[in-house]
Coordinates of C-alpha atoms and ligand atoms in Angstrom, one line a residue:
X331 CA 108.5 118.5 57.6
X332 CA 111.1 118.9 60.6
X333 CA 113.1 121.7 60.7
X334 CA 115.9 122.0 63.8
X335 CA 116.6 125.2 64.4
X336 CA 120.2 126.6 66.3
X337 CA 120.2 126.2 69.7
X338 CA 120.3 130.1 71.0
X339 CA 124.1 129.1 72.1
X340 CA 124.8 128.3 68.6
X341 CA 124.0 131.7 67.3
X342 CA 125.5 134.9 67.7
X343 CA 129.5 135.7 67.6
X344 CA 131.7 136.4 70.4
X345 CA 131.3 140.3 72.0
X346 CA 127.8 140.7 70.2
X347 CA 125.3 142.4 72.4
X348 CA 121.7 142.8 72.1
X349 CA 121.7 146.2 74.2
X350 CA 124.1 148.5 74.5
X351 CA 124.8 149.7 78.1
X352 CA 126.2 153.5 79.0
X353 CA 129.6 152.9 80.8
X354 CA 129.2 153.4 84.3
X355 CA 129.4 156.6 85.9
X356 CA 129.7 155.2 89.9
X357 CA 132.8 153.4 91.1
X358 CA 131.6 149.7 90.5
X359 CA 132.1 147.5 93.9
X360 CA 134.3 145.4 94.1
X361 CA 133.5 142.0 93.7
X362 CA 134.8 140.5 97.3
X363 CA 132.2 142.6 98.2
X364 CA 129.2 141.5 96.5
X365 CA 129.8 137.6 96.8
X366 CA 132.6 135.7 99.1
X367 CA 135.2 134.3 97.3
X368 CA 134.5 130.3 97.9
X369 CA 131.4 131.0 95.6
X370 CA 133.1 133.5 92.9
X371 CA 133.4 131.6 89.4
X372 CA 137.0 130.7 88.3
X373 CA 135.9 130.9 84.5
X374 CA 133.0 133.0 82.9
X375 CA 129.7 131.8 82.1
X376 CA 129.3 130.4 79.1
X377 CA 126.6 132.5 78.3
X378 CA 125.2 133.3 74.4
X379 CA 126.4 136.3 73.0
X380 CA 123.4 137.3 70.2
X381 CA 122.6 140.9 68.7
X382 CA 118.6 142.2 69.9
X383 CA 117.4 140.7 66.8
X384 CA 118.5 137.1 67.3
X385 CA 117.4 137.5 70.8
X386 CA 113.9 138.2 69.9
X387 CA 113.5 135.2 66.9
X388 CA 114.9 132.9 69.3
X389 CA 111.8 133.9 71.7
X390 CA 109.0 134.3 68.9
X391 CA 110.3 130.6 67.7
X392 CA 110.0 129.1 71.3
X393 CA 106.2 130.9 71.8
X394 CA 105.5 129.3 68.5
X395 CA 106.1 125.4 69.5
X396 CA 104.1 126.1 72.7
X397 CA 100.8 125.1 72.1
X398 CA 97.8 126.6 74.1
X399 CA 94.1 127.5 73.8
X400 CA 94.9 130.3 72.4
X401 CA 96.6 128.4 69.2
X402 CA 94.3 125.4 68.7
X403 CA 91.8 123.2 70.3
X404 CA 92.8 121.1 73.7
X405 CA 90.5 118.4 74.4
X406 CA 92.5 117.4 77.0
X407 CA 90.1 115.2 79.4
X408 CA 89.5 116.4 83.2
X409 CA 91.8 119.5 83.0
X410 CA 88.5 121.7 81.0
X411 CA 90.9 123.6 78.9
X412 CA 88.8 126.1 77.9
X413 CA 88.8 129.6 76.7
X414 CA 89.6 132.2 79.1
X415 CA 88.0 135.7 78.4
X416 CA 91.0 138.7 78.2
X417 CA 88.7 140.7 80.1
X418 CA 89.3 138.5 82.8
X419 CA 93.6 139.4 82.5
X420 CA 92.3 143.5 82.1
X421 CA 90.2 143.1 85.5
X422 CA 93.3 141.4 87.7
X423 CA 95.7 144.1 86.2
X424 CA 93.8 146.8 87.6
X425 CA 96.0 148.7 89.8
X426 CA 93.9 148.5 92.5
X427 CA 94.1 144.5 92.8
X428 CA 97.7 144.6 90.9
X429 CA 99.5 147.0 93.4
X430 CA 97.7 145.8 96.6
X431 CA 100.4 144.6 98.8
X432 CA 99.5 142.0 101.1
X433 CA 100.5 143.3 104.1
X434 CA 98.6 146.6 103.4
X435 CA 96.2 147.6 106.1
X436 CA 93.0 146.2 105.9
X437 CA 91.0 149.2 106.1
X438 CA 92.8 149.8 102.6
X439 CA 92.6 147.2 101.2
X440 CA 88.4 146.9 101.2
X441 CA 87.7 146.5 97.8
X442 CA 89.9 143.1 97.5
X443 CA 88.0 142.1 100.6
X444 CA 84.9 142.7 99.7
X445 CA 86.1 140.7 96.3
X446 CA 87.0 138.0 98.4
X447 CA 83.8 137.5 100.2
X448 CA 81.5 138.2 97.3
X449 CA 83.1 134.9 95.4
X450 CA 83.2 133.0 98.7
X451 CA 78.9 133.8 98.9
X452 CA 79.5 133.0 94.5
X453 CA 80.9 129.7 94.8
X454 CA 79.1 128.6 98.6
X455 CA 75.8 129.3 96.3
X456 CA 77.1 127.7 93.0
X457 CA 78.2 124.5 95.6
X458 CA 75.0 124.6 97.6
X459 CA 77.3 125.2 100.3
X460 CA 77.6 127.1 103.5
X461 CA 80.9 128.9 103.7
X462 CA 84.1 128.6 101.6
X463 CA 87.6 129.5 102.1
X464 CA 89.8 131.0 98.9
X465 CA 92.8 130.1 100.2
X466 CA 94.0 126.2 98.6
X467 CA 96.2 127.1 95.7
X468 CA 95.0 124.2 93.7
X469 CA 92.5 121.4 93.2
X470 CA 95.0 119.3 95.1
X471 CA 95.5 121.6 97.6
X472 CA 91.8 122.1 98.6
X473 CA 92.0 117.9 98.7
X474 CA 94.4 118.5 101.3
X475 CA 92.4 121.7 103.0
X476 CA 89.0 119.4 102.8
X477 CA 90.6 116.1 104.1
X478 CA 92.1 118.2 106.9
X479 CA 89.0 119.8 107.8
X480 CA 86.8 115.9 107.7
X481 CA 89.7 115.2 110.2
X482 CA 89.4 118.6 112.9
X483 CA 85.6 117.4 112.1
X484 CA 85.7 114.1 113.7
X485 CA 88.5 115.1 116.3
X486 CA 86.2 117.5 117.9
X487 CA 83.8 114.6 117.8
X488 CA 86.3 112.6 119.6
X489 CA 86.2 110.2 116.3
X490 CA 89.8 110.8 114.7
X491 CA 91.1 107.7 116.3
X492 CA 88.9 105.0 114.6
X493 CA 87.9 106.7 111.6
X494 CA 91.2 106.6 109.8
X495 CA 89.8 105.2 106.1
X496 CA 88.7 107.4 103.6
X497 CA 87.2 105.2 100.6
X498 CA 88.3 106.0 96.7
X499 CA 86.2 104.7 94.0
X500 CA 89.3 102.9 91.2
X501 CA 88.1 105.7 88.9
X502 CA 89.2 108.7 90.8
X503 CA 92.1 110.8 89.9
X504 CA 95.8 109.9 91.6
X505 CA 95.1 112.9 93.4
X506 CA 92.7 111.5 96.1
X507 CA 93.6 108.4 97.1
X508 CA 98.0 110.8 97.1
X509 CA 95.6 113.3 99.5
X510 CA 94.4 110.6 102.1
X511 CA 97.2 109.0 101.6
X512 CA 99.6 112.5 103.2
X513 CA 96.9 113.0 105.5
X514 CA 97.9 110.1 107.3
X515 CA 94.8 108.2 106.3
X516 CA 94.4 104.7 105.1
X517 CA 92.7 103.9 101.5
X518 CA 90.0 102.0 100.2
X519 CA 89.3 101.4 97.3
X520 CA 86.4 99.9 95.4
X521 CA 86.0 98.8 92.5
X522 CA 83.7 100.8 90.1
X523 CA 80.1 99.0 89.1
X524 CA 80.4 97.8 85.0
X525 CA 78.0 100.8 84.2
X526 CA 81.1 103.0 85.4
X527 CA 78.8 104.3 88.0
X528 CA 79.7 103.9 92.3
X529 CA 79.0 100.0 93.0
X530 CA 76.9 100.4 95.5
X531 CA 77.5 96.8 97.1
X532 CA 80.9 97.6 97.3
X533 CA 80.4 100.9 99.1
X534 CA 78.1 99.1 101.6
X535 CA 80.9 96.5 102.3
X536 CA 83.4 98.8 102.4
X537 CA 81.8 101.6 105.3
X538 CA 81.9 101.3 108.8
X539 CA 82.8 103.0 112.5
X540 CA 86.5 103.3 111.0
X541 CA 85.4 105.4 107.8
X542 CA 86.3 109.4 107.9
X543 CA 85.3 109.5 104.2
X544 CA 84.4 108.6 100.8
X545 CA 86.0 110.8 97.9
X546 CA 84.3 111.5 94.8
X547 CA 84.1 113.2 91.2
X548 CA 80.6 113.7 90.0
X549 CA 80.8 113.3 87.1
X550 CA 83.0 110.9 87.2
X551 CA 86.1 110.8 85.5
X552 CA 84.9 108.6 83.2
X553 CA 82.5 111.8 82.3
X554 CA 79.3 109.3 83.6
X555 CA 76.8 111.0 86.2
X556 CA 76.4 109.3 89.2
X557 CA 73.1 108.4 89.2
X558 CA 72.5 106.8 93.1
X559 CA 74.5 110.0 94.3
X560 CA 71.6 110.0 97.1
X561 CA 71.9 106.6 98.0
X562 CA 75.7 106.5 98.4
X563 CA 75.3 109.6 100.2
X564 CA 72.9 108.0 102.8
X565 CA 75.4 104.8 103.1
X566 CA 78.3 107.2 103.8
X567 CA 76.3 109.0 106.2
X568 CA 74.6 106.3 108.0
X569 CA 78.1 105.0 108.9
X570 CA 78.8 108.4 110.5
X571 CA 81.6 109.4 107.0
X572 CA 81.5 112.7 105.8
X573 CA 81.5 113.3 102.0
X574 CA 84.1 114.9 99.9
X575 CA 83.5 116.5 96.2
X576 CA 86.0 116.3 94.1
X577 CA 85.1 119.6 91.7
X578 CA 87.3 119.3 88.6
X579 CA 84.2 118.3 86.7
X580 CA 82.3 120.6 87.8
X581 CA 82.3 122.2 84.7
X582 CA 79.2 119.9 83.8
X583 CA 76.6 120.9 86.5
X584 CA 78.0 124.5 87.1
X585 CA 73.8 126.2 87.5
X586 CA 72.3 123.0 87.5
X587 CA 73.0 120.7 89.9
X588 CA 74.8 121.4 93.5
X589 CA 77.0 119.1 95.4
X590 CA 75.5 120.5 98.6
X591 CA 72.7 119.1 97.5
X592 CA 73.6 116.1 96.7
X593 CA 74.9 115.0 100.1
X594 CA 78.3 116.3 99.9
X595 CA 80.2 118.1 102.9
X596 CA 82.7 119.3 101.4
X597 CA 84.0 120.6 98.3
X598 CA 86.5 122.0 96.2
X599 CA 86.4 123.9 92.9
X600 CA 89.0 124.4 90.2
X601 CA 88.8 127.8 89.6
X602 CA 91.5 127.4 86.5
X603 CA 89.5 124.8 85.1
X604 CA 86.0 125.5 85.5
X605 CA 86.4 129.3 86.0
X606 CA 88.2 130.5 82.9
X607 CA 91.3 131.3 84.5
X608 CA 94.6 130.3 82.4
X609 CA 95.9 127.3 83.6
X610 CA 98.8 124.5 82.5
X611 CA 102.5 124.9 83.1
X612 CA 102.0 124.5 86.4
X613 CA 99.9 127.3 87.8
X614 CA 99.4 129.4 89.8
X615 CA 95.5 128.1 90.7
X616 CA 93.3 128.2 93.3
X617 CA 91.0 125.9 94.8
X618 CA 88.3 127.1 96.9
X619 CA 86.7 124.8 99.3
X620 CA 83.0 124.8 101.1
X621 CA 81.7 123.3 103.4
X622 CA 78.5 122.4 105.5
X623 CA 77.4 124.3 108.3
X624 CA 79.1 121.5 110.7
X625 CA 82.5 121.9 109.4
X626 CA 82.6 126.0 109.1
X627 CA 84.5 126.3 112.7
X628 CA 87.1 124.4 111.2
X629 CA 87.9 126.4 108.4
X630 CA 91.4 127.9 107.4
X631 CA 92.1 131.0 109.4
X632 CA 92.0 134.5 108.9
X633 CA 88.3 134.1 107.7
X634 CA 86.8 137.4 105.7
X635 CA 83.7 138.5 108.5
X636 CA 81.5 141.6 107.1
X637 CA 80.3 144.2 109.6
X638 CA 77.7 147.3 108.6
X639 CA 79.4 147.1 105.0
X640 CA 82.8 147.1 106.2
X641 CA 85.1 143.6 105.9
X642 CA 88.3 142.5 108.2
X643 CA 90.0 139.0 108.9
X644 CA 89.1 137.4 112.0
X645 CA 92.0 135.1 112.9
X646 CA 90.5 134.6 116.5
X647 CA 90.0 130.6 115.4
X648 CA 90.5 128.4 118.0
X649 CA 88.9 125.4 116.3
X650 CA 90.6 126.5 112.8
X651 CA 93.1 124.0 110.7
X652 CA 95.1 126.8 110.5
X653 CA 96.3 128.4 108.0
X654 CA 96.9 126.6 104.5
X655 CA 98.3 129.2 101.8
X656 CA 100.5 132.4 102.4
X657 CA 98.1 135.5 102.8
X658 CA 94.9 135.0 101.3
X659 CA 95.1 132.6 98.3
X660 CA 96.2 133.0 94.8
X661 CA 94.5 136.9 94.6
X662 CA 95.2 137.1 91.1
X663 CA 93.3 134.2 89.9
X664 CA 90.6 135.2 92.0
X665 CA 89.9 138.0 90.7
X666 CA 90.1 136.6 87.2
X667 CA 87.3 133.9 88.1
X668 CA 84.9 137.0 89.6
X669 CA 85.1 138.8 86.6
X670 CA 84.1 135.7 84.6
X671 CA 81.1 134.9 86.9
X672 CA 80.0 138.4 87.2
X673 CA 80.2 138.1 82.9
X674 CA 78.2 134.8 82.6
X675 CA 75.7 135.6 85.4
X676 CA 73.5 132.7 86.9
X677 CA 72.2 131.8 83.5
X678 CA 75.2 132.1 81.7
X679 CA 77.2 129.7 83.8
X680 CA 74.2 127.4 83.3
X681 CA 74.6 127.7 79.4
X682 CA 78.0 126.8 79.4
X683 CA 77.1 123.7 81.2
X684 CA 74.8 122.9 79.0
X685 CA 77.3 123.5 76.1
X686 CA 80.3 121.5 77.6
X687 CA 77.3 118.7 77.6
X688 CA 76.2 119.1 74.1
X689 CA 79.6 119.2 72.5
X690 CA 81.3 116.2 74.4
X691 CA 77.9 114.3 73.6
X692 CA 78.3 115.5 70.0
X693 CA 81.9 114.3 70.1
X694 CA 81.2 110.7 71.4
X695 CA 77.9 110.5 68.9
X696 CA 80.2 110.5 66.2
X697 CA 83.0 109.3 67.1
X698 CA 81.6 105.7 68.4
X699 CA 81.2 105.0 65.5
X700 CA 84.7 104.1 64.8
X701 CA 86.2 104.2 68.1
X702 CA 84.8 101.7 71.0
X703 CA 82.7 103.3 73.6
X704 CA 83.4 101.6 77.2
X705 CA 80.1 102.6 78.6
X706 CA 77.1 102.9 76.7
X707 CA 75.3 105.6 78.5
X708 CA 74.9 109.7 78.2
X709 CA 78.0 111.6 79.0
X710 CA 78.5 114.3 80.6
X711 CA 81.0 117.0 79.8
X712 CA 83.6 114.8 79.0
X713 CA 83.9 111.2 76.6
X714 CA 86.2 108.6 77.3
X715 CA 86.9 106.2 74.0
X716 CA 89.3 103.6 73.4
X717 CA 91.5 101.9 70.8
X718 CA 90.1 98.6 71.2
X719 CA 88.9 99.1 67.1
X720 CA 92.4 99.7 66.0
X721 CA 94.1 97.1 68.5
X722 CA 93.7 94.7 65.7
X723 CA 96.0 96.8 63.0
X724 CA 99.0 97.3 66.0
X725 CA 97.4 101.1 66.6
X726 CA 97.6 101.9 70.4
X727 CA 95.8 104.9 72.0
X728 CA 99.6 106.8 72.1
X729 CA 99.8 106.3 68.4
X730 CA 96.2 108.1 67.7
X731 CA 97.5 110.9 70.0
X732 CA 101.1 111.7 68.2
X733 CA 98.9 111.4 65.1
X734 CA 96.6 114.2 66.1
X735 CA 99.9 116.2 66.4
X736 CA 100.1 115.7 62.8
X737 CA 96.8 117.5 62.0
X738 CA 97.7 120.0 64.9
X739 CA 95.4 119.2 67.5
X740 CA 96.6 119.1 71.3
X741 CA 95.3 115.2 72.0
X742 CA 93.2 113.9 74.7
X743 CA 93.9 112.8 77.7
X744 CA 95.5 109.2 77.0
X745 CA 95.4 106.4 79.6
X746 CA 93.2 108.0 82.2
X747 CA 90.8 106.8 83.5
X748 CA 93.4 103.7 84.9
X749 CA 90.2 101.3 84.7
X750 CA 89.9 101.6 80.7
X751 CA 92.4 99.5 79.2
X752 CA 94.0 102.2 76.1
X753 CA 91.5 105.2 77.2
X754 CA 91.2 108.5 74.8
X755 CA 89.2 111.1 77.3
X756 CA 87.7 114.3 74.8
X757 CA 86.9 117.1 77.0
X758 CA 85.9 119.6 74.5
X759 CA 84.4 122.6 76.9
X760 CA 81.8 125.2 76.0
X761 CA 83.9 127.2 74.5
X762 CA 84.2 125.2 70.9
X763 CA 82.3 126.3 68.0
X764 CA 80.3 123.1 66.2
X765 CA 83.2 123.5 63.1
X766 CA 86.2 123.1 65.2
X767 CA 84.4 119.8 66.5
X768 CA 83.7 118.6 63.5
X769 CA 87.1 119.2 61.8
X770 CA 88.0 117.6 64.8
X771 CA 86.3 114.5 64.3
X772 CA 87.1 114.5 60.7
X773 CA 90.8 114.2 61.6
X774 CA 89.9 111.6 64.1
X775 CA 88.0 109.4 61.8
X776 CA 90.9 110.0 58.9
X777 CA 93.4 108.5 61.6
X778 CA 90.7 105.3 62.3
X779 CA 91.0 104.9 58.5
X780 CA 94.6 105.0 58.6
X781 CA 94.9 102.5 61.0
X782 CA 93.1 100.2 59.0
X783 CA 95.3 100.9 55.3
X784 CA 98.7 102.0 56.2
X785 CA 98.9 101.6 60.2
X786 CA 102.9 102.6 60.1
X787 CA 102.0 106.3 59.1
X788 CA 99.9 106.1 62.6
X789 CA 102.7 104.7 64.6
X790 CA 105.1 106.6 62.9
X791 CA 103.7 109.7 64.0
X792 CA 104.7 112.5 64.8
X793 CA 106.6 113.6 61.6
X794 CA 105.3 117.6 61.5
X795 CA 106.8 118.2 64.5
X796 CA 110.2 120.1 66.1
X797 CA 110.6 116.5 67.8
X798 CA 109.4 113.6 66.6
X799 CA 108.6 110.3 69.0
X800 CA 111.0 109.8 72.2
X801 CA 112.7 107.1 73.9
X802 CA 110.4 108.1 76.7
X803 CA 112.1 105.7 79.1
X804 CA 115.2 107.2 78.7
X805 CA 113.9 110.8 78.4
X806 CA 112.5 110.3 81.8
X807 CA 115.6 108.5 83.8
X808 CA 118.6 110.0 81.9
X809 CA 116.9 113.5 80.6
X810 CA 119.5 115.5 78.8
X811 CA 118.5 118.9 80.0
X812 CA 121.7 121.1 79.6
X813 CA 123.4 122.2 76.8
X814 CA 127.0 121.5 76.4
X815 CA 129.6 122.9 74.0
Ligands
LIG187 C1 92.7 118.4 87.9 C2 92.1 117.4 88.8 C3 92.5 117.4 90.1 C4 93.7 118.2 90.7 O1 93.6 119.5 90.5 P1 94.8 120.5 90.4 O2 94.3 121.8 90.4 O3 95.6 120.1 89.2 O4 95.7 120.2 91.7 C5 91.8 116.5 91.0 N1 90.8 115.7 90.5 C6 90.5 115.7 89.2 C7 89.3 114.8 88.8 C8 91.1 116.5 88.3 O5 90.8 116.5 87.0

């Protein structure tokens, strides 16, 4: 049932006021001399005029069509949309991380530094790492930080000049091959094996004196371990490449398995995915890097250096990549991450590993049974499925995810991984309780069955909600963004 509702300039009445201000008991300025008159309007704003109580019910309805974790469950593939603990919102209010101003000497400010260094030694561990810098801002942004660094590597080495290719496995996320790509850097990319995993052939042919690096997600995005992580290490390596972790799934080895020691060099993490700190809408996260021992002269400067229990910054970096973030890195998401690792402990973060395993495992289990599985091998945290059961009845992947609208699920990720034609990629998380999977897959199989008996209520779908399907074409090139009277 679709219900519009007014636009917030459609309600109210002219001269209606939702506080009432006491008149004014200073000579106001005059306006000439608060903004020069080129940039004065010649007619007022055509602002809405609502009473307090229109006000707020125009708010509360908007809050209401957003849709989060905290409404309903988000198995939205690679971006781990899981549960983040309140605890973690009381520990970054605290006044003494809320009020800290940046600029604030350091000897006051020892308690944030000493928060600082304790996740850096956190994540180097959790990584298998040995140093990492919590300045990137994002996942992206430590792709940028880590690229950087593999170059100041090789320049030192008096390599930058020939190794200018950095090697992308067609499975990797856009945001790799975009990173090499504004680095300067030239991309390869090889085509993934049938099994989903690193073809190993490929990565042999494709290495040599001109490689800087290979980028990877393991898992993969196509939630698959890569099982000959050793091997393709020792390929990269033998041709004198460094390697970089992509750490977005690292939601599914978090206490068992480290990139360090797998071969990697460096590293990022998403702290706002696999760190319970609120993410979508654009932020603000943080993505930490590590690195190897080789690379740690290189690292973003001011670096955090402890001395008999006392921490300052040490920007005296001549080897340093510079600085990469404002300050220190996004503080406040920091913080929020520590108080969630300090929570879980060691063997906690290992559980919820586990977990994110068990349920996206549990999800595929069921699920192959009427959606086609690509790869026919464990997953890890994450499943990818596809439509290639309903193709036959005109249902496409986007048609099974308006559907879940429907039934109020947030869908998958749809058409991700590139290299599977009409993908549906479940990322469940730890966080989900076995009955909200299994209404889940309930729904899931319902829609299968309506594609099969009455395949227009699939494609027809969404018809619960505010907005129903869009001309996405034309929402994109000629979006109508402003009201009008
Ligand atoms: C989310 C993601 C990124 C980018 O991370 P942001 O924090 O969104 O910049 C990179 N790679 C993979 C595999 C991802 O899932």
């Amino acid at each position: 049932m679709r219900k519009a509702k007014a636009l917030i300039f459609e309600l109210g009445q002219p001269g209606r006021r939702a506080v009432d201000l006491p008149a004014c008991d200073v000579p106001a300025p005059a306006a000439s001399d608060l903004i020069p008159a080129a940039f004065r309007r010649k007619t007022p704003a055509a602002l809405p005029e609502v009473s307090q109580l229109e006000l707020m019910r125009h708010y509360t309805a908007l809050s209401q069509r957003n849709f989060g974790v905290d409404s309903g469950f988000y198995p939205l593939g690679s971006c781990t949309m899981k549960y983040n603990p309140k605890i973690n919102e009381d520990a970054c209010r605290l006044s003494g991380f809320a009020a800290l101003h940046p600029l604030q000497d350091e000897a006051t400010a020892q308690g944030a530094l000493e928060l600082l260094a304790a996740m850096e030694g956190y994540l180097a561990e959790i990584a298998g790492m040995d140093a990492v810098t919590m300045q990137p801002a994002a996942g992206a942004h430590g792709e940028l930080t880590g690229i950087k660094l593999i170059r100041a590597y090789h320049r030192h080495r008096g390599e930058d000049a020939v190794r200018t290719k950095v090697i992308v496995p067609d499975s990797a996320h856009g945001t790799n091959p975009a990173t090499a790509a504004v680095c300067g850097l030239e991309i390869v990319e090889i085509k993934s094996h049938p099994d989903g995993a690193v073809d190993l052939e490929a990565l042999r042919a494709a290495v040599g004196p001109d490689t800087a690096a290979l980028m990877l997600t393991n898992p993969s995005t196509l939630g698959l371990f890569e099982k000959n992580i050793g091997e393709v290490a020792a390929i990269v390596h033998g041709a004198g490449g460094l390697l970089y972790y992509d750490g977005a799934n690292a939601n599914a080895i978090m206490g068992i398995s480290r990139p360090g020691d797998m071969g990697f060099d460096v590293i990022h993490f998403n702290l706002h995915k696999t760190f319970a700190t609120p993410h979508g809408g654009g932020g603000p996260g943080s993505g930490p890097v590590g690195v190897k021992k080789d690379l740690i002269p290189f690292l973003p400067s001011p670096v955090i250096v402890a001395e008999g229990g006392r921490y300052r910054l040490n920007h005296d970096r001549p080897l340093s990549i510079g600085k990469v973030q404002s300050f220190y890195g996004n503080f406040g998401v920091i913080v929020r991450a520590y108080a969630y690792i300090r929570a879980m402990g060691p063997d906690g973060l290992k559980a919820a590993s586990e977990d994110a395993v068990l349920n996206a495992h549990y999800c595929l289990s069921r699920l192959k049974e009427k959606f086609h599985s690509p790869f026919d091998r464990f997953c890890m945290h994450e499943c990818v499925l596809t439509s290639k059961n309903q193709k036959p009845y005109g249902v496409r992947t986007l048609d099974i995810a308006k559907r879940l609208l429907d039934y109020g699920y947030h869908p998958p990720t749809i058409y991700f991984p590139l290299i599977v034609e009409e993908a549906l990629m479940i990322e469940p998380t730890e966080t989900e309780g076995k009955e909200t999977l299994d209404d889940f897959i309930a729904v899931m199989l319902k829609i299968a069955a309506e594609a099969e008996t009455d395949a227009d209520q699939v494609k027809n779908a969404p018809v619960t909600t505010v907005v129903g399907r869009l001309d996405e074409a034309t929402a994109a090139r000629k979006p109508v963004v402003r009201w009008k009277p």
